[in-house]
Short mmCIF file of C-alpha atoms in Angstrom, two decimals:
data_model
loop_
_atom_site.label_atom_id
_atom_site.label_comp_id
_atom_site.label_asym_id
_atom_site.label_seq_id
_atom_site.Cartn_x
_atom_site.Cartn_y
_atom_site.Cartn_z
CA UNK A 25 21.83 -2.21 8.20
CA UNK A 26 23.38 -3.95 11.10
CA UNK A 27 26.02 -5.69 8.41
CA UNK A 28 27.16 -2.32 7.14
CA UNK A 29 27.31 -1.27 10.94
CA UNK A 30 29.43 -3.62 11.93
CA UNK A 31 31.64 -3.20 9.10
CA UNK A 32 32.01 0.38 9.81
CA UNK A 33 32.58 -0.31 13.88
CA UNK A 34 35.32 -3.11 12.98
CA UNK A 35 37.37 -0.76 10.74
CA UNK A 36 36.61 2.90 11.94
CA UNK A 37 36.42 4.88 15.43
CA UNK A 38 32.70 4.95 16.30
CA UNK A 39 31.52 5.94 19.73
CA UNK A 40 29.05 2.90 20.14
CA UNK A 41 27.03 4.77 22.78
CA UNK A 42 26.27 7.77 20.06
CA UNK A 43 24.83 5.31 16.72
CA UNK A 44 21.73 6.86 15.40
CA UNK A 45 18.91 5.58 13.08
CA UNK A 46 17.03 8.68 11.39
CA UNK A 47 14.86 7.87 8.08
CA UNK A 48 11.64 9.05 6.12
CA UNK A 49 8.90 6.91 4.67
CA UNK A 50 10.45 3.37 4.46
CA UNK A 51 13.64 4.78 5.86
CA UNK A 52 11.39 5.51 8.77
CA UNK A 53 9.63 2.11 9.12
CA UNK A 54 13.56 0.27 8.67
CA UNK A 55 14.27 3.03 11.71
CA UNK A 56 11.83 1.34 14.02
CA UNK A 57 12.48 -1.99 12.66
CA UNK A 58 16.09 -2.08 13.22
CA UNK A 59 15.54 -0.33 16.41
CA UNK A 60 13.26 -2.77 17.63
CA UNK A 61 15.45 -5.76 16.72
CA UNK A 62 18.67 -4.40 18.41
CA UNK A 63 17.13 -2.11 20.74
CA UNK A 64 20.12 -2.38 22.98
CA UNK A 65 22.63 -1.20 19.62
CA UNK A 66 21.03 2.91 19.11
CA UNK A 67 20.94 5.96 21.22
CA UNK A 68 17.62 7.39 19.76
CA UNK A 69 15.41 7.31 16.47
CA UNK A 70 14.32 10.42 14.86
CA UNK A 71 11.88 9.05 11.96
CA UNK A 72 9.13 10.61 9.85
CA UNK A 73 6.41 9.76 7.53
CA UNK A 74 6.65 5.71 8.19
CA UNK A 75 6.35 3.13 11.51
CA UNK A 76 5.24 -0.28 9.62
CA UNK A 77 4.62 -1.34 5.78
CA UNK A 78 0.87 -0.95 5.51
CA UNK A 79 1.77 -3.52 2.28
CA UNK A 80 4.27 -5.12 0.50
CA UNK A 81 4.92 -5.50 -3.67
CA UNK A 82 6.07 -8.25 -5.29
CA UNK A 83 7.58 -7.04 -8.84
CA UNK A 84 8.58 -8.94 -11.91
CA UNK A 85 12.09 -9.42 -12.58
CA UNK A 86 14.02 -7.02 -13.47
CA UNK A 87 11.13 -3.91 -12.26
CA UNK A 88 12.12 -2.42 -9.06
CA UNK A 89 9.93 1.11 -9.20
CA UNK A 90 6.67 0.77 -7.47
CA UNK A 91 5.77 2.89 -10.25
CA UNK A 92 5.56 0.23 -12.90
CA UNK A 93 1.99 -0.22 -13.58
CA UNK A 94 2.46 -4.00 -15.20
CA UNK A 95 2.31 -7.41 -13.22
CA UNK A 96 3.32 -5.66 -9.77
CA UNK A 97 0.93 -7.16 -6.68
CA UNK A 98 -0.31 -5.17 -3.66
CA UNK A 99 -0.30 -7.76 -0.75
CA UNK A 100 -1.85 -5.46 2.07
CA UNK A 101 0.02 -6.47 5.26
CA UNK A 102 -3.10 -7.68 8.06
CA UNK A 103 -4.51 -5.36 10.53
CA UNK A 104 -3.65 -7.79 13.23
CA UNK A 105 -0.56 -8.01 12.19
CA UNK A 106 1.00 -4.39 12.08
CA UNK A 107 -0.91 -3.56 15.38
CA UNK A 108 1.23 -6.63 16.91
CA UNK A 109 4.19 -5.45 15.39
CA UNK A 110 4.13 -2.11 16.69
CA UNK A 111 3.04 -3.42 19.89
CA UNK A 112 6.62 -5.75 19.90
CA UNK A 113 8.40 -2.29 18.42
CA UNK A 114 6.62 -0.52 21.66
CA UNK A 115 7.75 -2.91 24.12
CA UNK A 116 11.33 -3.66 22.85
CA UNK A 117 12.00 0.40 22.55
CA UNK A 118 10.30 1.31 25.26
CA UNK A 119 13.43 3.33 27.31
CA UNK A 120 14.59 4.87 23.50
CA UNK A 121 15.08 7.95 23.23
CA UNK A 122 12.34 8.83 19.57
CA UNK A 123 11.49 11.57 18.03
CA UNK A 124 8.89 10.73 14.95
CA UNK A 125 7.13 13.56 12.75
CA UNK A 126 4.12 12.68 10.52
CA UNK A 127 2.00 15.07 8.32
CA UNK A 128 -2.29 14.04 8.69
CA UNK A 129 -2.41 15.14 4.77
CA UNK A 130 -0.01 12.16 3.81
CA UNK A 131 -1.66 10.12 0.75
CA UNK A 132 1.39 7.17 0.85
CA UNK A 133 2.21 6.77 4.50
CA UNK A 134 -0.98 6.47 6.63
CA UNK A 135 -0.97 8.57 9.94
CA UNK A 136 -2.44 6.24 11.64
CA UNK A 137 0.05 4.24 11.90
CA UNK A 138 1.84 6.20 13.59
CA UNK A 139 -0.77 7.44 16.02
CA UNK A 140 -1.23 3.60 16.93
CA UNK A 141 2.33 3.28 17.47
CA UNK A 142 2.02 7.08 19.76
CA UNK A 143 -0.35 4.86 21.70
CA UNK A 144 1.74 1.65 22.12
CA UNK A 145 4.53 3.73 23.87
CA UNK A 146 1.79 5.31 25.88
CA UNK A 147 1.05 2.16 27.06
CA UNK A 148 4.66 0.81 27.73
CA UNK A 149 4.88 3.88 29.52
CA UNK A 150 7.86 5.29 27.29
CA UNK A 151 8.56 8.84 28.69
CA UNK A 152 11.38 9.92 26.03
CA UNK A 153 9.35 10.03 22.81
CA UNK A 154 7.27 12.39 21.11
CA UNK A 155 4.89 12.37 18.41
CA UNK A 156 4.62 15.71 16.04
CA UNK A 157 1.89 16.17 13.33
CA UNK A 158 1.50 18.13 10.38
CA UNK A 159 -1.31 19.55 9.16
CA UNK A 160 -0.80 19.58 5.33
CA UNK A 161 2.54 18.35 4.43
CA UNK A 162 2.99 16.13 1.48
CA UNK A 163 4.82 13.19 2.17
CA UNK A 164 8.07 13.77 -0.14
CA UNK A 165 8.22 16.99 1.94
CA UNK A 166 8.19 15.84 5.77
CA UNK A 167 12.02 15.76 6.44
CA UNK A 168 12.34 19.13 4.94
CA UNK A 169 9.33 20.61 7.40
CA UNK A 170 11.67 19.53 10.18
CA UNK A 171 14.63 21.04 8.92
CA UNK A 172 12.26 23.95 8.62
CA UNK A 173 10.14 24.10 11.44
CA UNK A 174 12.05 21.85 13.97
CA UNK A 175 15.90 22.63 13.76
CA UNK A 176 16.39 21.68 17.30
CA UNK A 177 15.13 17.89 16.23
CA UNK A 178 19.00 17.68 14.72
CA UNK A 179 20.66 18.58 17.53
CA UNK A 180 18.01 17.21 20.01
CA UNK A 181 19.51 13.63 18.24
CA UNK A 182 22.81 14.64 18.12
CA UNK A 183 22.86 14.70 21.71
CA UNK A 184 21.50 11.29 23.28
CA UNK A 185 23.76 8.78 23.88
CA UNK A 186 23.38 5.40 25.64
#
């Protein structure tokens, strides 16, 4: 992400106080990721339906659909691990302005990931970021509930800036 940003900064007129990251499921988790690692780079995060890989796949070559029942291996990423990661995310992203959305019905994307990582910024003592649940959203369908339900979230974005 930050290759293709700096691409895009080096050859077009970006206001670098006004660069967003917005995502769903593992566009979410690369939103607080990327946020975390440059946390001085983004104006806010608006993410839904993902905070951390709960696992990672490894795929023979040539497969690249989770789908594909054959020689794919689940590696479940360590408790102790994601909790410290989110806890680094927390830290680093602390004074960012977030918005995340997650639905309690999701079967891919665990919510409680991302009601650990609503209680890391509580502890950092981040004041600009809120947490909104859903009650029984699928998880292919979270971006469009904000659309739906939340059409200030766009604009809410649209206006932070560094």
């Amino acid at each position: 992400v930050t290759t293709v940003l700096d691409d895009v900064e080096a050859n077009y007129n970006v206001d670098k106080n006004r660069i967003y990251l917005t995502g769903t499921s593992m566009g979410g988790m690369g939103s607080w990721s990327t946020a975390a690692a440059n946390p001085d780079r983004f104006a806010a995060i608006l993410a839904s339906a993902g905070v951390y890989p709960d696992a990672r796949y490894t795929f023979p070559v040539g497969i690249i659909a989770p789908a594909f029942d054959g020689d794919v291996k689940k590696i479940v990423t360590p408790e102790a691990e994601w909790k410290s990661a989110m806890e680094a995310y927390a830290k680093a992203l602390k004074d960012m302005p977030i918005r995340v959305f997650h639905s309690k019905a999701d079967a891919t994307s665990s919510v409680e990931y991302t009601e650990y990582m609503e209680t890391c910024m509580k502890n950092v003592g981040a004041s600009n970021c809120t947490f909104t649940y859903f009650e029984n959203v699928a998880h292919g369908e979270s971006y469009q509930m904000i659309l739906e339900q939340y059409p200030d979230a766009i604009t809410w974005l649209l206006s932070q800036h560094k």
